[in-house]
């Protein structure tokens, strides 16, 4: 599993959870950049990612996720 494939998969999950047709996500993208990315959709996003990869995030890990790149890096670590 490499960063490009995880980024693509997470983008698809993000689009599904946020009900967006196409979105460009970069490592520095935050909730402030995407109108649909609010606290409720963040929780739904985390649940969808955990289910997709069969992983679990701790509360501390979830709280540390501030940017899209943080999510990618954590998935790469947890799913390795």
PDB file of C-alpha atoms in Angstrom:
ATOM      1  CA  UNK A   1       0.000   0.000   0.000  1.00  0.00           C
ATOM      2  CA  UNK A   2       1.547   3.275  -1.082  1.00  0.00           C
ATOM      3  CA  UNK A   3       0.677   6.915  -0.478  1.00  0.00           C
ATOM      4  CA  UNK A   4      -0.820   7.439  -3.951  1.00  0.00           C
ATOM      5  CA  UNK A   5      -3.232   4.509  -3.648  1.00  0.00           C
ATOM      6  CA  UNK A   6      -4.257   5.454  -0.100  1.00  0.00           C
ATOM      7  CA  UNK A   7      -4.775   9.066  -1.194  1.00  0.00           C
ATOM      8  CA  UNK A   8      -7.000   7.916  -4.069  1.00  0.00           C
ATOM      9  CA  UNK A   9      -9.028   5.573  -1.847  1.00  0.00           C
ATOM     10  CA  UNK A  10      -9.425   8.228   0.849  1.00  0.00           C
ATOM     11  CA  UNK A  11     -10.505  10.786  -1.739  1.00  0.00           C
ATOM     12  CA  UNK A  12     -13.236   8.394  -2.902  1.00  0.00           C
ATOM     13  CA  UNK A  13     -14.334   7.772   0.698  1.00  0.00           C
ATOM     14  CA  UNK A  14     -14.285  11.532   1.347  1.00  0.00           C
ATOM     15  CA  UNK A  15     -16.424  12.227  -1.741  1.00  0.00           C
ATOM     16  CA  UNK A  16     -18.919   9.557  -0.681  1.00  0.00           C
ATOM     17  CA  UNK A  17     -19.193  10.725   2.940  1.00  0.00           C
ATOM     18  CA  UNK A  18     -19.362  14.414   2.022  1.00  0.00           C
ATOM     19  CA  UNK A  19     -21.679  13.725  -0.943  1.00  0.00           C
ATOM     20  CA  UNK A  20     -19.373  15.523  -3.372  1.00  0.00           C
ATOM     21  CA  UNK A  21     -18.922  14.663  -7.049  1.00  0.00           C
ATOM     22  CA  UNK A  22     -15.256  15.569  -7.293  1.00  0.00           C
ATOM     23  CA  UNK A  23     -12.914  17.112  -4.785  1.00  0.00           C
ATOM     24  CA  UNK A  24      -9.210  17.836  -4.918  1.00  0.00           C
ATOM     25  CA  UNK A  25      -7.555  16.996  -1.629  1.00  0.00           C
ATOM     26  CA  UNK A  26      -3.964  17.893  -0.845  1.00  0.00           C
ATOM     27  CA  UNK A  27      -1.932  17.115   2.263  1.00  0.00           C
ATOM     28  CA  UNK A  28      -2.656  20.585   3.649  1.00  0.00           C
ATOM     29  CA  UNK A  29      -6.421  20.531   3.023  1.00  0.00           C
ATOM     30  CA  UNK A  30      -8.392  21.200   6.230  1.00  0.00           C
ATOM     31  CA  UNK A  31     -12.046  21.406   7.227  1.00  0.00           C
ATOM     32  CA  UNK A  32     -11.820  25.158   6.687  1.00  0.00           C
ATOM     33  CA  UNK A  33     -11.218  24.503   2.977  1.00  0.00           C
ATOM     34  CA  UNK A  34     -14.270  22.260   2.411  1.00  0.00           C
ATOM     35  CA  UNK A  35     -17.702  23.611   3.354  1.00  0.00           C
ATOM     36  CA  UNK A  36     -19.188  20.128   3.831  1.00  0.00           C
ATOM     37  CA  UNK A  37     -16.414  19.051   6.236  1.00  0.00           C
ATOM     38  CA  UNK A  38     -18.009  19.764   9.609  1.00  0.00           C
ATOM     39  CA  UNK A  39     -17.754  17.905  12.917  1.00  0.00           C
ATOM     40  CA  UNK A  40     -20.517  15.433  12.088  1.00  0.00           C
ATOM     41  CA  UNK A  41     -19.128  14.603   8.655  1.00  0.00           C
ATOM     42  CA  UNK A  42     -15.679  14.235  10.258  1.00  0.00           C
ATOM     43  CA  UNK A  43     -17.052  11.510  12.544  1.00  0.00           C
ATOM     44  CA  UNK A  44     -18.741   9.802   9.579  1.00  0.00           C
ATOM     45  CA  UNK A  45     -15.473  10.051   7.645  1.00  0.00           C
ATOM     46  CA  UNK A  46     -13.479   8.414  10.451  1.00  0.00           C
ATOM     47  CA  UNK A  47     -16.016   5.576  10.733  1.00  0.00           C
ATOM     48  CA  UNK A  48     -15.965   5.003   6.965  1.00  0.00           C
ATOM     49  CA  UNK A  49     -12.155   4.911   6.926  1.00  0.00           C
ATOM     50  CA  UNK A  50     -12.022   2.483   9.862  1.00  0.00           C
ATOM     51  CA  UNK A  51     -14.503   0.166   8.154  1.00  0.00           C
ATOM     52  CA  UNK A  52     -12.796   0.374   4.756  1.00  0.00           C
ATOM     53  CA  UNK A  53      -9.349  -0.499   6.096  1.00  0.00           C
ATOM     54  CA  UNK A  54     -10.414  -2.682   9.038  1.00  0.00           C
ATOM     55  CA  UNK A  55      -8.536  -0.463  11.491  1.00  0.00           C
ATOM     56  CA  UNK A  56      -9.405   1.479  14.639  1.00  0.00           C
ATOM     57  CA  UNK A  57      -8.202   4.930  15.621  1.00  0.00           C
ATOM     58  CA  UNK A  58      -7.712   5.952  19.241  1.00  0.00           C
ATOM     59  CA  UNK A  59      -9.328   9.139  20.509  1.00  0.00           C
ATOM     60  CA  UNK A  60      -5.898  10.798  20.634  1.00  0.00           C
ATOM     61  CA  UNK A  61      -5.238   9.828  17.015  1.00  0.00           C
ATOM     62  CA  UNK A  62      -8.605  11.199  15.907  1.00  0.00           C
ATOM     63  CA  UNK A  63      -7.968  14.479  17.727  1.00  0.00           C
ATOM     64  CA  UNK A  64      -4.597  14.803  15.966  1.00  0.00           C
ATOM     65  CA  UNK A  65      -6.180  14.672  12.491  1.00  0.00           C
ATOM     66  CA  UNK A  66      -6.181  18.305  11.406  1.00  0.00           C
ATOM     67  CA  UNK A  67      -5.326  17.994   7.703  1.00  0.00           C
ATOM     68  CA  UNK A  68      -6.008  15.498   4.946  1.00  0.00           C
ATOM     69  CA  UNK A  69      -2.297  14.603   4.944  1.00  0.00           C
ATOM     70  CA  UNK A  70      -2.582  13.623   8.625  1.00  0.00           C
ATOM     71  CA  UNK A  71      -5.313  11.138   7.710  1.00  0.00           C
ATOM     72  CA  UNK A  72      -3.248   9.676   4.858  1.00  0.00           C
ATOM     73  CA  UNK A  73      -0.183   9.282   7.088  1.00  0.00           C
ATOM     74  CA  UNK A  74      -2.154   7.649   9.895  1.00  0.00           C
ATOM     75  CA  UNK A  75      -3.854   5.191   7.540  1.00  0.00           C
ATOM     76  CA  UNK A  76      -0.471   4.268   6.041  1.00  0.00           C
ATOM     77  CA  UNK A  77       0.853   3.589   9.544  1.00  0.00           C
ATOM     78  CA  UNK A  78      -2.186   1.693  10.853  1.00  0.00           C
ATOM     79  CA  UNK A  79      -2.894  -0.366   7.736  1.00  0.00           C
ATOM     80  CA  UNK A  80       0.731  -1.368   7.099  1.00  0.00           C
TER      81      UNK A  80
END
